[in-house]
Coordinates of C-alpha atoms (C1' of nucleotides) in Angstrom, one line a residue:
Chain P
X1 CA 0.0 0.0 0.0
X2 CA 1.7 3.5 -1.0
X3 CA 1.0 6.4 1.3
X4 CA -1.8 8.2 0.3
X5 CA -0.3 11.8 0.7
X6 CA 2.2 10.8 -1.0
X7 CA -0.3 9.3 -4.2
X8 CA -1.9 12.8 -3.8
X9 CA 1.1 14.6 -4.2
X10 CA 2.3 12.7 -6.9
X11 CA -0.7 11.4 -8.7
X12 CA 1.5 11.3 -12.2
X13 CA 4.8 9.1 -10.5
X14 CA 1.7 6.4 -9.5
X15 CA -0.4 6.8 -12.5
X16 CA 2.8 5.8 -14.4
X17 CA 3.5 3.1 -12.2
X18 CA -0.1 1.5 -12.8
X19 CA 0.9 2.3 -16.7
X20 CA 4.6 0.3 -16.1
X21 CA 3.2 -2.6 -14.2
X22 CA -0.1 -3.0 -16.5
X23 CA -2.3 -2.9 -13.5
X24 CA -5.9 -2.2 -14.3
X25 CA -6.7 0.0 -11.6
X26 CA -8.8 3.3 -12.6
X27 CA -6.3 6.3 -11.2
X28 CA -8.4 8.8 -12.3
X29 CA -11.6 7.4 -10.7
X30 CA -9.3 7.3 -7.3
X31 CA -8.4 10.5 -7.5
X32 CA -12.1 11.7 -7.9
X33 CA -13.7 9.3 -5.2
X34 CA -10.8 10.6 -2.8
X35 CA -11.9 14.0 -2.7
X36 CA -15.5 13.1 -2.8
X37 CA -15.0 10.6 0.4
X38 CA -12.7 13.9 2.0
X39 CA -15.6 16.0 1.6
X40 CA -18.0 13.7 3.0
X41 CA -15.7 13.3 5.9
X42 CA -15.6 17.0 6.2
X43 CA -19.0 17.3 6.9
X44 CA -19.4 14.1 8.9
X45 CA -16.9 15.2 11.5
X46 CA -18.4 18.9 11.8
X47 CA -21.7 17.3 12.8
X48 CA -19.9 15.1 15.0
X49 CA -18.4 17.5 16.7
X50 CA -22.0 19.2 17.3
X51 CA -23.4 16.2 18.2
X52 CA -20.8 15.4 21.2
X53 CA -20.9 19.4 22.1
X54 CA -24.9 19.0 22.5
X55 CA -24.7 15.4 24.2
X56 CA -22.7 16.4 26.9
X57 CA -24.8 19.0 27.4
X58 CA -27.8 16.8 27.8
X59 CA -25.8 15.0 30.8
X60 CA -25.4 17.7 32.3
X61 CA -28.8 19.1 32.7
X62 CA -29.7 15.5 33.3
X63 CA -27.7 15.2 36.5
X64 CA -28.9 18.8 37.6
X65 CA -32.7 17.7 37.1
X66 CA -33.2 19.9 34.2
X67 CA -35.5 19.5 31.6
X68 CA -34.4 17.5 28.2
X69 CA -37.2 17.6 26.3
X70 CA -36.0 20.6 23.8
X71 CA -32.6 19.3 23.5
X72 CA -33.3 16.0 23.1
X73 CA -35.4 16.6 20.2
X74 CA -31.9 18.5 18.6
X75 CA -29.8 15.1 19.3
X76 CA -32.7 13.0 17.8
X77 CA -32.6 15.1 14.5
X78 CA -28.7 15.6 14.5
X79 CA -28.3 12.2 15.3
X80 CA -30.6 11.2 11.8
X81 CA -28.6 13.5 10.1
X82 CA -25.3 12.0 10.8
X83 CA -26.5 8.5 10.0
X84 CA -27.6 9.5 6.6
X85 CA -24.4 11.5 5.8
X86 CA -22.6 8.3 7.0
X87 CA -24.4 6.4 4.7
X88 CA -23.1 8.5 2.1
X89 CA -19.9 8.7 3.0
X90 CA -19.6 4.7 3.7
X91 CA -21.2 4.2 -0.2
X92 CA -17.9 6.7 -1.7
X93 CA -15.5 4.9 1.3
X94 CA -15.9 1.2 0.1
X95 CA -15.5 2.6 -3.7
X96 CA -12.6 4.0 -3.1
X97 CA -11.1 1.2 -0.7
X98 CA -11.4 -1.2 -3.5
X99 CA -9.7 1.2 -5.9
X100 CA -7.3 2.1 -3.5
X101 CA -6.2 -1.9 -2.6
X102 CA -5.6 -2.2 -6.3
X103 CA -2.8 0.5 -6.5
X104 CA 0.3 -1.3 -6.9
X105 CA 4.4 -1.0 -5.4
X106 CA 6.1 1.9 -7.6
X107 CA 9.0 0.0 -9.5
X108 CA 12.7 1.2 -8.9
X109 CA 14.1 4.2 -11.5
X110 CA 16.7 1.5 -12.4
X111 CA 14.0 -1.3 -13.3
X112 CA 14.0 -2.3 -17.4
X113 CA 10.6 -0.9 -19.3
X114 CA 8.3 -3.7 -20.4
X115 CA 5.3 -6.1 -20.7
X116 CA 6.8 -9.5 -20.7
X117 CA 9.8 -12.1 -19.9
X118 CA 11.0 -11.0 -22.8
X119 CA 12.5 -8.0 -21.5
X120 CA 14.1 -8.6 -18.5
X121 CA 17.3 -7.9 -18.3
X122 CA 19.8 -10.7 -17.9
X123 CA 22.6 -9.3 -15.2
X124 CA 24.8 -11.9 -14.6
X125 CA 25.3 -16.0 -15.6
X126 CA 27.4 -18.3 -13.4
X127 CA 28.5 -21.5 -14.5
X128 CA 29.1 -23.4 -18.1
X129 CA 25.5 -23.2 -20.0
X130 CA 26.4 -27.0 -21.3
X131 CA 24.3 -27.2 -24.9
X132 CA 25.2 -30.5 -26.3
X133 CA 24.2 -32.5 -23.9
X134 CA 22.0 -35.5 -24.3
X135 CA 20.1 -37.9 -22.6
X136 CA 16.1 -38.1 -21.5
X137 CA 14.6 -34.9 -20.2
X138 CA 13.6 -34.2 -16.8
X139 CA 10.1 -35.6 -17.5
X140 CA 11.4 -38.6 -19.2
X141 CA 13.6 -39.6 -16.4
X142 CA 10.9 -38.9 -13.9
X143 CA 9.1 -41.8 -15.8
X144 CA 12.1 -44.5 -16.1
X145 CA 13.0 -44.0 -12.9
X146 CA 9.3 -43.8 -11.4
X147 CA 10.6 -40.6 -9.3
X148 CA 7.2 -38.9 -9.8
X149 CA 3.8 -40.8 -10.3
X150 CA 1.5 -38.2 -11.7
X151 CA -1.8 -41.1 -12.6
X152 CA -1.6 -42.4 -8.1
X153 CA -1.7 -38.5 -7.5
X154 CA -4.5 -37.7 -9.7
X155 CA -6.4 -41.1 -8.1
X156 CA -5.8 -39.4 -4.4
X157 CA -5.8 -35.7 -5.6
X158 CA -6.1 -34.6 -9.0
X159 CA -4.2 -33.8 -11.8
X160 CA -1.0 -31.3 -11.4
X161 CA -0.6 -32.4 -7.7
X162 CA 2.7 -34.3 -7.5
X163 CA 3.4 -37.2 -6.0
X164 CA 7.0 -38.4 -5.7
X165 CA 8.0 -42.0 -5.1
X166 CA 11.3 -43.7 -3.4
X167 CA 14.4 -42.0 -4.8
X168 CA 12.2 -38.6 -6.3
X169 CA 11.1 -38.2 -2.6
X170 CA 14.0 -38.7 -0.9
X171 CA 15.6 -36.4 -3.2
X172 CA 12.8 -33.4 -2.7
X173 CA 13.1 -34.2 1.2
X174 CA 16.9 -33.9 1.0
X175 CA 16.6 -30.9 -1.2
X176 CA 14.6 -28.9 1.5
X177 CA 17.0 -30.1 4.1
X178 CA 20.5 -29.1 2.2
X179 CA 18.7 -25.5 1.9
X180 CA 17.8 -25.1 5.6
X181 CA 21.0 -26.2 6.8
X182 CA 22.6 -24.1 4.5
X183 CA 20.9 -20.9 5.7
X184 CA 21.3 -21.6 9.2
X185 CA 24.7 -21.2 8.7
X186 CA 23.7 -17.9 7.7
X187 CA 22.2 -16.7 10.8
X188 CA 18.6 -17.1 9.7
X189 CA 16.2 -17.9 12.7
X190 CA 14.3 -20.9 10.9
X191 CA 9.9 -20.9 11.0
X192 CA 8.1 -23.7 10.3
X193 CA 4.3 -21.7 10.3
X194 CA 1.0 -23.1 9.4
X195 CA -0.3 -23.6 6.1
X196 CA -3.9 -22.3 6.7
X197 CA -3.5 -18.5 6.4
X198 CA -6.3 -16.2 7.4
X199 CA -7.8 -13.3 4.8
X200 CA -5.9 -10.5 6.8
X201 CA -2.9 -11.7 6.4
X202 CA -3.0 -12.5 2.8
X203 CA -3.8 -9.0 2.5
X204 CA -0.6 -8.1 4.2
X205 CA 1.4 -9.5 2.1
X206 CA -0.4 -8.3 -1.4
X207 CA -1.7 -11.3 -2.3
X208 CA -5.5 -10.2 -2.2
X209 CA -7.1 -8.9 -3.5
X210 CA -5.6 -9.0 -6.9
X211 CA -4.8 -13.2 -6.3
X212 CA -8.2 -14.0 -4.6
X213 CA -8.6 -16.6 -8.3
X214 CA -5.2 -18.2 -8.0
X215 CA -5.8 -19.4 -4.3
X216 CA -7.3 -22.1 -2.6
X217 CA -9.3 -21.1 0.1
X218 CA -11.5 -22.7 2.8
X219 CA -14.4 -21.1 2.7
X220 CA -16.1 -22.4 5.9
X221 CA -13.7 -21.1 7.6
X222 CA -12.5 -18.1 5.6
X223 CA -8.6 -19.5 5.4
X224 CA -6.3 -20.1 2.6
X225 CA -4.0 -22.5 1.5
X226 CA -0.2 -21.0 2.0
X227 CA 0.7 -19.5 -1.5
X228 CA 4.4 -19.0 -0.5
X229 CA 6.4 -18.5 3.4
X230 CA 6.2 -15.5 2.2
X231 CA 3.2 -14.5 3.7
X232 CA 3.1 -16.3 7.0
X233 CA 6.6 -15.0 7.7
X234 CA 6.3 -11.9 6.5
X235 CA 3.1 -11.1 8.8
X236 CA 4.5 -12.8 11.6
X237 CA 4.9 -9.4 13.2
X238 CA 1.5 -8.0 12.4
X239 CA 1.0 -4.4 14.1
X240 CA 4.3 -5.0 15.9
X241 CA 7.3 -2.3 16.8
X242 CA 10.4 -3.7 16.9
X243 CA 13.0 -1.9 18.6
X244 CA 15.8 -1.0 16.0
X245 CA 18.5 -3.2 17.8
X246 CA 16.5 -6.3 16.9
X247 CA 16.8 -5.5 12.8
X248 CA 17.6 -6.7 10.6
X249 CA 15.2 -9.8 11.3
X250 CA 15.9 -12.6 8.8
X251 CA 14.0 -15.6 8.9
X252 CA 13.9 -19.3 7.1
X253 CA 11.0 -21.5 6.2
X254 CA 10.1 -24.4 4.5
X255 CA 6.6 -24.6 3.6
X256 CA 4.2 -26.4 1.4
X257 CA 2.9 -23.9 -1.5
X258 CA -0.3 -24.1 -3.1
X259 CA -1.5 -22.3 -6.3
X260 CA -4.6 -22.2 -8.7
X261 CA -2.2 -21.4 -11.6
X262 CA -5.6 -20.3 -13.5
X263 CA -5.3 -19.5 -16.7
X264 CA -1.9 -21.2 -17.2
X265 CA -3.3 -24.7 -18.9
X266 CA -1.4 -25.8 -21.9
X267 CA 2.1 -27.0 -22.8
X268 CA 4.3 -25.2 -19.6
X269 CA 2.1 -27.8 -17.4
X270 CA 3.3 -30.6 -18.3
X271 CA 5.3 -32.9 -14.9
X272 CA 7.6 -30.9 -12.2
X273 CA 7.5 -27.7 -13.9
X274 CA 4.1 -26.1 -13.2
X275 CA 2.3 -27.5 -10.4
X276 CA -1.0 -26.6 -7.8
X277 CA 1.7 -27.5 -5.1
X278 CA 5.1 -27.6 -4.9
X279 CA 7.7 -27.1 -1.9
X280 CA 10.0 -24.5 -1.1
X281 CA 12.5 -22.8 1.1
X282 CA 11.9 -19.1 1.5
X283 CA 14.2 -16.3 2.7
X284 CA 12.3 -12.8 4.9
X285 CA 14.5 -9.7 5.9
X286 CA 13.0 -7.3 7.9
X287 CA 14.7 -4.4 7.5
X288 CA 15.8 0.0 8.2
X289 CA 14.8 1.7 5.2
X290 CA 18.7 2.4 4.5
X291 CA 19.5 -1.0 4.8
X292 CA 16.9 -2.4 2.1
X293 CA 19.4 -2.7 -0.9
X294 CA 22.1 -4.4 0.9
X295 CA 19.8 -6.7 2.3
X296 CA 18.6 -7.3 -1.3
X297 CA 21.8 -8.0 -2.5
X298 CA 22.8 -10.6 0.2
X299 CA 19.5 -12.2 -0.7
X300 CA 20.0 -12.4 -3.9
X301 CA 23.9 -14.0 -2.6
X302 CA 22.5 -16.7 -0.4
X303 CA 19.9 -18.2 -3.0
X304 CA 22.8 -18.0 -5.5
X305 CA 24.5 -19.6 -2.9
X306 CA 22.8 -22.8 -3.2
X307 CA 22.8 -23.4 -6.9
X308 CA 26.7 -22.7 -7.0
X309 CA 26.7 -25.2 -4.2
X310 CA 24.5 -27.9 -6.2
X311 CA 27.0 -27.0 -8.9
X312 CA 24.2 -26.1 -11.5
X313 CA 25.2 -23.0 -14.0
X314 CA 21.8 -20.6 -13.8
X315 CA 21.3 -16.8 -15.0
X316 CA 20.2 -14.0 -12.3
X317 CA 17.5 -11.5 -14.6
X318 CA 16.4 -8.4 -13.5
X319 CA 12.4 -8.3 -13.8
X320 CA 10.9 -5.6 -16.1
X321 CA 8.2 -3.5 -14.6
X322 CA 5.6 -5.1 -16.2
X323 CA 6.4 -8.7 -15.2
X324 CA 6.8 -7.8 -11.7
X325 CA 4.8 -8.4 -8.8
X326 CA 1.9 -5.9 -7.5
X327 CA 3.7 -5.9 -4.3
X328 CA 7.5 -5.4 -5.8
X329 CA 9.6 -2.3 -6.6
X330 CA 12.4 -4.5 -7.5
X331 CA 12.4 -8.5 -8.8
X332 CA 15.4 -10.6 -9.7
X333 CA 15.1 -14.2 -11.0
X334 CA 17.2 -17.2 -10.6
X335 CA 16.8 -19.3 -13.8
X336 CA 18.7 -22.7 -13.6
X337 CA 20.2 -24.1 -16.8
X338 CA 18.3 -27.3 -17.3
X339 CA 21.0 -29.0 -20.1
X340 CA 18.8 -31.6 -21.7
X341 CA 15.7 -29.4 -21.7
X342 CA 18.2 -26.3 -23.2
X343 CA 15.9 -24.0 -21.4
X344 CA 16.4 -21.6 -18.2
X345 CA 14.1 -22.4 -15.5
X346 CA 13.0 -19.6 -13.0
X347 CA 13.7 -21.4 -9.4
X348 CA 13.7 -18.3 -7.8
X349 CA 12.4 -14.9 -7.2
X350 CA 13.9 -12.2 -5.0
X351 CA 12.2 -9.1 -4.2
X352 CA 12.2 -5.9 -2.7
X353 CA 8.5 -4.2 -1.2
X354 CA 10.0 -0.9 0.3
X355 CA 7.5 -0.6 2.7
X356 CA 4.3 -1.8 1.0
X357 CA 3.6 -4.7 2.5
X358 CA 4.6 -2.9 6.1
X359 CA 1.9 -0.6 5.4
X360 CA -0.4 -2.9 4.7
X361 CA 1.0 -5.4 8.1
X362 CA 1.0 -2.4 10.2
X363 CA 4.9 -3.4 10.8
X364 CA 6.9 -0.8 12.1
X365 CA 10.2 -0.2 13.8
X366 CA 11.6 2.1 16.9
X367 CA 14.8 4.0 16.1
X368 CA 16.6 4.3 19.0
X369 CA 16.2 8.5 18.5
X370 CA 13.8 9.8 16.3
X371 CA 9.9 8.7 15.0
X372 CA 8.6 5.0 14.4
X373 CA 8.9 4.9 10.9
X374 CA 7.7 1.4 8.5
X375 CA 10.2 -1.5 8.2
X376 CA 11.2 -2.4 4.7
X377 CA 10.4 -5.7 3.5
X378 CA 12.1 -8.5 1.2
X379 CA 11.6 -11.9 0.3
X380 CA 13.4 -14.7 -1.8
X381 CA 13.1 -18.4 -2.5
X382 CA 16.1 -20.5 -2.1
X383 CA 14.8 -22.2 -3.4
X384 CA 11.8 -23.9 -5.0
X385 CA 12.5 -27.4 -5.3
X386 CA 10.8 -29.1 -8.4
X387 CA 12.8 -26.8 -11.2
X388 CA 15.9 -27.4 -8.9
X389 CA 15.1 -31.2 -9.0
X390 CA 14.4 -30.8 -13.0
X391 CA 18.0 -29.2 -13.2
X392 CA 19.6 -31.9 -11.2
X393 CA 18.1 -34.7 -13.3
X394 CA 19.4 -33.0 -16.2
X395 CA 22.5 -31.9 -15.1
X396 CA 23.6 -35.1 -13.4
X397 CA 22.1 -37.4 -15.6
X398 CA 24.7 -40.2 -16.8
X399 CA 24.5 -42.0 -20.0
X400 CA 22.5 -45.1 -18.7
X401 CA 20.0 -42.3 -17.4
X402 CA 21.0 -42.9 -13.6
X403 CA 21.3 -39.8 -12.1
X404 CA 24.5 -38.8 -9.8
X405 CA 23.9 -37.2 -6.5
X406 CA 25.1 -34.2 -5.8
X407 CA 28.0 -33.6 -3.3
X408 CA 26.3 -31.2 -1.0
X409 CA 23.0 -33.6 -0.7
X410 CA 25.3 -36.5 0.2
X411 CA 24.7 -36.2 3.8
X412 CA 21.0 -36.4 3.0
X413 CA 21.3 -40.2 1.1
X414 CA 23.1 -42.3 4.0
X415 CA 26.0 -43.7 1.9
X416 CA 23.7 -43.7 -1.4
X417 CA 25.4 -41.9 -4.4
X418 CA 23.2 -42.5 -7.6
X419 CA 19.6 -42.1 -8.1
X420 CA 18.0 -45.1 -9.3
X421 CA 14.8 -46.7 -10.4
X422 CA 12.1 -46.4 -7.3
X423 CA 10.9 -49.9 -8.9
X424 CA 12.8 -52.9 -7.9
Chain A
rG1 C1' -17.8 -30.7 19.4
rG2 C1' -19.9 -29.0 24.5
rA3 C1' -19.7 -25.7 29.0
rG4 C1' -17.6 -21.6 31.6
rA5 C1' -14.2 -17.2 32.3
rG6 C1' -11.8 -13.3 30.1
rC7 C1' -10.0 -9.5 26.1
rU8 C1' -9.5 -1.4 28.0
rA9 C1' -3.3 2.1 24.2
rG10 C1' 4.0 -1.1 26.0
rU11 C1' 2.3 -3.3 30.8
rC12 C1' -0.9 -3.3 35.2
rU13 C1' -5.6 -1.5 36.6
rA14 C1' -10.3 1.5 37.2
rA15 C1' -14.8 3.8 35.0
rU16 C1' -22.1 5.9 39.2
rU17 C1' -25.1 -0.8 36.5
rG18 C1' -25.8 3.8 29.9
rG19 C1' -23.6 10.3 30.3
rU20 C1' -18.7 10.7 26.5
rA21 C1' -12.1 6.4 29.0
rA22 C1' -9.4 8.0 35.5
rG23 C1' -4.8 6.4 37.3
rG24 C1' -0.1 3.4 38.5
rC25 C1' 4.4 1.4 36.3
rA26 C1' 7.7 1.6 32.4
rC27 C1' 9.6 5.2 28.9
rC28 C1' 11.1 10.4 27.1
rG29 C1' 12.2 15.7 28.1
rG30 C1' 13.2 19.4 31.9
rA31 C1' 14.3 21.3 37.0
rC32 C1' 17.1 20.3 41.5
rU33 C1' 22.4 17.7 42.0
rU34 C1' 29.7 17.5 41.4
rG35 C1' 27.3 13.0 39.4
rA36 C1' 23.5 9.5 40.3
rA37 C1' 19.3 8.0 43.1
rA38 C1' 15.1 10.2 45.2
rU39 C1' 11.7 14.2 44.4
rC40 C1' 9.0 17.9 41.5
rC41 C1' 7.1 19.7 36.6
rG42 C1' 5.8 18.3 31.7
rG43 C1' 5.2 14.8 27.9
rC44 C1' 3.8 9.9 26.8
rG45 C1' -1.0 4.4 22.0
rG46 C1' -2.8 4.2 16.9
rG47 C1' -5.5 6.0 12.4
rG48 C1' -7.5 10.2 9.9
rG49 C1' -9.3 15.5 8.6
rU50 C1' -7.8 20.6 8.5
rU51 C1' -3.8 24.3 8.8
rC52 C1' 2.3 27.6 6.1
rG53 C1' 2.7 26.4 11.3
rC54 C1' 1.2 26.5 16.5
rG55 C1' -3.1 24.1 17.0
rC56 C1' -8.1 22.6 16.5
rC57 C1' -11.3 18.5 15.4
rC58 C1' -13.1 13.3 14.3
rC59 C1' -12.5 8.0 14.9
rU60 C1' -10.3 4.1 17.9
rU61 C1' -12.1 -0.2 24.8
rG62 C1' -10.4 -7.9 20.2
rG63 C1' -13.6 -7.4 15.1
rG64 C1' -18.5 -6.5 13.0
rG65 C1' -23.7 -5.3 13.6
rG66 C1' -28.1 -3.8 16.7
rU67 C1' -30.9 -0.9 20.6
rU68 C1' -30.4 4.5 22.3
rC69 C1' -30.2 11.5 21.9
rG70 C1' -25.8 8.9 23.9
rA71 C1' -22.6 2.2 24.6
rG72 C1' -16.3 0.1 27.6
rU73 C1' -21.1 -0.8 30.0
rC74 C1' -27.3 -3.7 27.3
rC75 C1' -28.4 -7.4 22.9
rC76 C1' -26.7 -10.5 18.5
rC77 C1' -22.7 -12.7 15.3
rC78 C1' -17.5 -13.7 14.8
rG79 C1' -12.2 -14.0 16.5
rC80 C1' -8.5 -14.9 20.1
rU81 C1' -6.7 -16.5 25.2
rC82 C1' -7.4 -19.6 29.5
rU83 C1' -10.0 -23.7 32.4
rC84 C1' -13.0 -28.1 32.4
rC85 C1' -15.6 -32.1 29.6
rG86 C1' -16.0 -35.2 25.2
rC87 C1' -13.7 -37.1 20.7
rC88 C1' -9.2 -38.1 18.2
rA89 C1' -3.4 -39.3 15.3

RNA sequence: GGAGAGCUAGUCUAAUUGGUAAGGCACCGGACUUGAAAUCCGGCGGGGGUUCGCGCCCCUUGGGGGUUCGAGUCCCCCGCUCUCCGCCA
């Protein structure tokens, strides 16, 4: 949520950043319904302020045994009034909320123009992009090695929910495992949260209202199936003040994500690469305002960090404003090199809110001198695990389509070095 | 799932059985002091409107609705915490 003196000073910096980030959102419409809900309030608080002038009058001459009649007949009508203009103001207030809930993050000055993946701006690529290599894709192996059984998951669940057998599970679990172990190493404080998140917090984090389709919700009991850590770690301070020694606050998870993906149907679908749920290991920095770019940039280092470890070449992108998130004011993307495949696969995304989503969480911090001001907010995945494990089976495939295990998971296999056929 | 108790600003704690949220502690500033403690004075939750500014005003007693001229207080729905009972991996 941007601050709204700030929109009203500078309706034209937001109306471009609607423009940039192809929001729908009608500015103009704001702008009007704004000062139409400002004038209502005007007019609401004047009469309040009768209203409580003439009330406490009427207690007094109560207590003195006065008469009430005439006065009381002035509250009753005031009192009407009020309720009417309130109705007015309430029909203009709910307008504009809407409008106003729809206004997204402003992107950075630095952040490429345009309207797809197409222009992002590739920053940086680590490791040997390997072209000639052959050998079954990741979905191929899945299936001669029985690592993933998408026809038992669709008899429990339904199509797009994985389910991994023998060696494809004990790689996902040891996948998650590497990446926690790695980060605590990096002085993250790990959360393991629910999975059930209430409407408020969603909020918080910008998911809704724009992603009330893509989510799975409980509708009995008004809760939603966790879209990303992001938003149960990130509102895990909810209306808090945190004293400024405590900052930065950086925090781990490993949680369970589940998606809609409406409206993405067709090729992109097919096995491990788009799914309704899929795991991952999610970085949160709480953060001073002056701090927020350093913080993004050590981010970005630690969820490099565990591709270089797992050895797999990948590309960092910057996003372009109009394939950002409503939340973001800066994206990069992790996109592993899956060999086989010859593609890049996005594994991770690592953001920067400014302090959008503290507005919206009520998050703020205590300098030790000087005003409570919002914390800034970041996020990133290191990393998702099923376009990590695509990589891996591409990457480490040998020619009898066994797959080697890499170093850093070794630990994780108790003596095992090769992943082999879950069927015996 | 059932029954009961509770929720007041960082914290503790009041508010005539309906009259417009009083205090304590903590914290911040000042005075006194060589310095500190103690003492005294002042300030001290959040959101919003208006103003060049000082300020003035409105909203806010877990959330929402109702009754009323007026609700912390009465009624209804929901959430959360605690206690007990039942069921359960």
């Amino acid at each position: 949520m941007l601050d709204l003196k700030f929109i009203r000073e500078n309706p034209h910096i937001v109306a471009q950043a609607i423009k940039d980030k192809q929001e729908k959102v009608d500015f103009s419409q704001f702008l009007d319904l704004d000062e139409q809900r400002r004038n209502f309030l005007q007019e609401l608080e004047f009469k309040r302020r009768q209203l409580n002038q003439l009330s406490s009058s009427m207690a007094k001459f109560k207590k003195q045994g006065e008469p009430t009649d005439q006065i009381h007949h002035q509250l009753k009508d005031l009192s009407q009034e009020i309720k009417q203009i309130e109705l007015n103001y309430k029909k203009v207030y709910d307008q504009w909320e809407k409008l106003y809930h729809f206004i997204p993050n402003i992107p950075e000055q630095d952040t490429p123009l345009g309207s797809s993946e197409q222009d992002n701006k590739t920053i940086k690529i680590w490791g040997e992009v390997e072209k000639s290599k052959e050998g079954l894709d990741y979905h191929q192996v899945c299936e001669k090695l029985h690592l993933v059984n998408w026809q038992s998951a669709s008899i429990i669940s339904q199509s797009s929910f994985p389910l991994y057998l023998g060696d494809g599970a004990r790689l996902e679990m040891a996948l998650i495992m590497f990446m926690l172990d790695l980060h605590q190493k990096h002085q993250y404080t790990q959360v393991f949260p629910p999975f059930l998140i209430n409407r408020d917090s969603m909020f918080g984090t910008g998911q809704l209202p724009k992603m009330e389709e893509d989510s799975y919700v409980i509708e009995k009991d008004d809760l939603f199936l966790n879209p990303t850590a992001e938003v149960p770690v990130t509102n895990l301070f909810k209306g808090q003040i945190i004293p400024e020694q405590k900052l930065p606050v950086k925090l781990s998870a490993f949680t369970t994500c589940f998606r809609r993906e409406a409206g993405s149907y067709g090729k992109e679908t097919k096995g491990l690469l788009r799914m309704h749920q899929f795991n991952k290991v999610e970085l949160v920095h709480l953060v001073k305002p002056e701090d927020g770019f350093n913080s993004l940039e050590q981010l970005l280092s630690q969820a490099e960090l565990v591709l270089q470890q797992l050895k797999l070449p990948y590309r960092v992108r910057m996003l372009c404003r109009g394939d950002m998130t409503f939340a973001s004011a800066l994206t990069y993307d992790l996109e592993v090199w899956a060999p086989i495949s010859k593609k890049f696969l996005e594994v991770s995304s690592v953001s920067y809110f400014k302090d959008f989503q503290a507005r919206r969480i009520g998050l703020k911090y205590q300098p030790e001198n000087g005003a409570k001001q919002f914390i800034h907010t970041l996020n990133g995945s290191a990393l998702a695990t099923p376009r990590t494990m695509i990589a891996i089976l591409e990457h480490y495939q040998q020619e009898d389509n066994t797959v080697m295990i890499p170093e850093v998971l070794l630990p994780y296999f108790s003596g095992q070095k090769v992943i082999n056929s879950s069927e015996q």
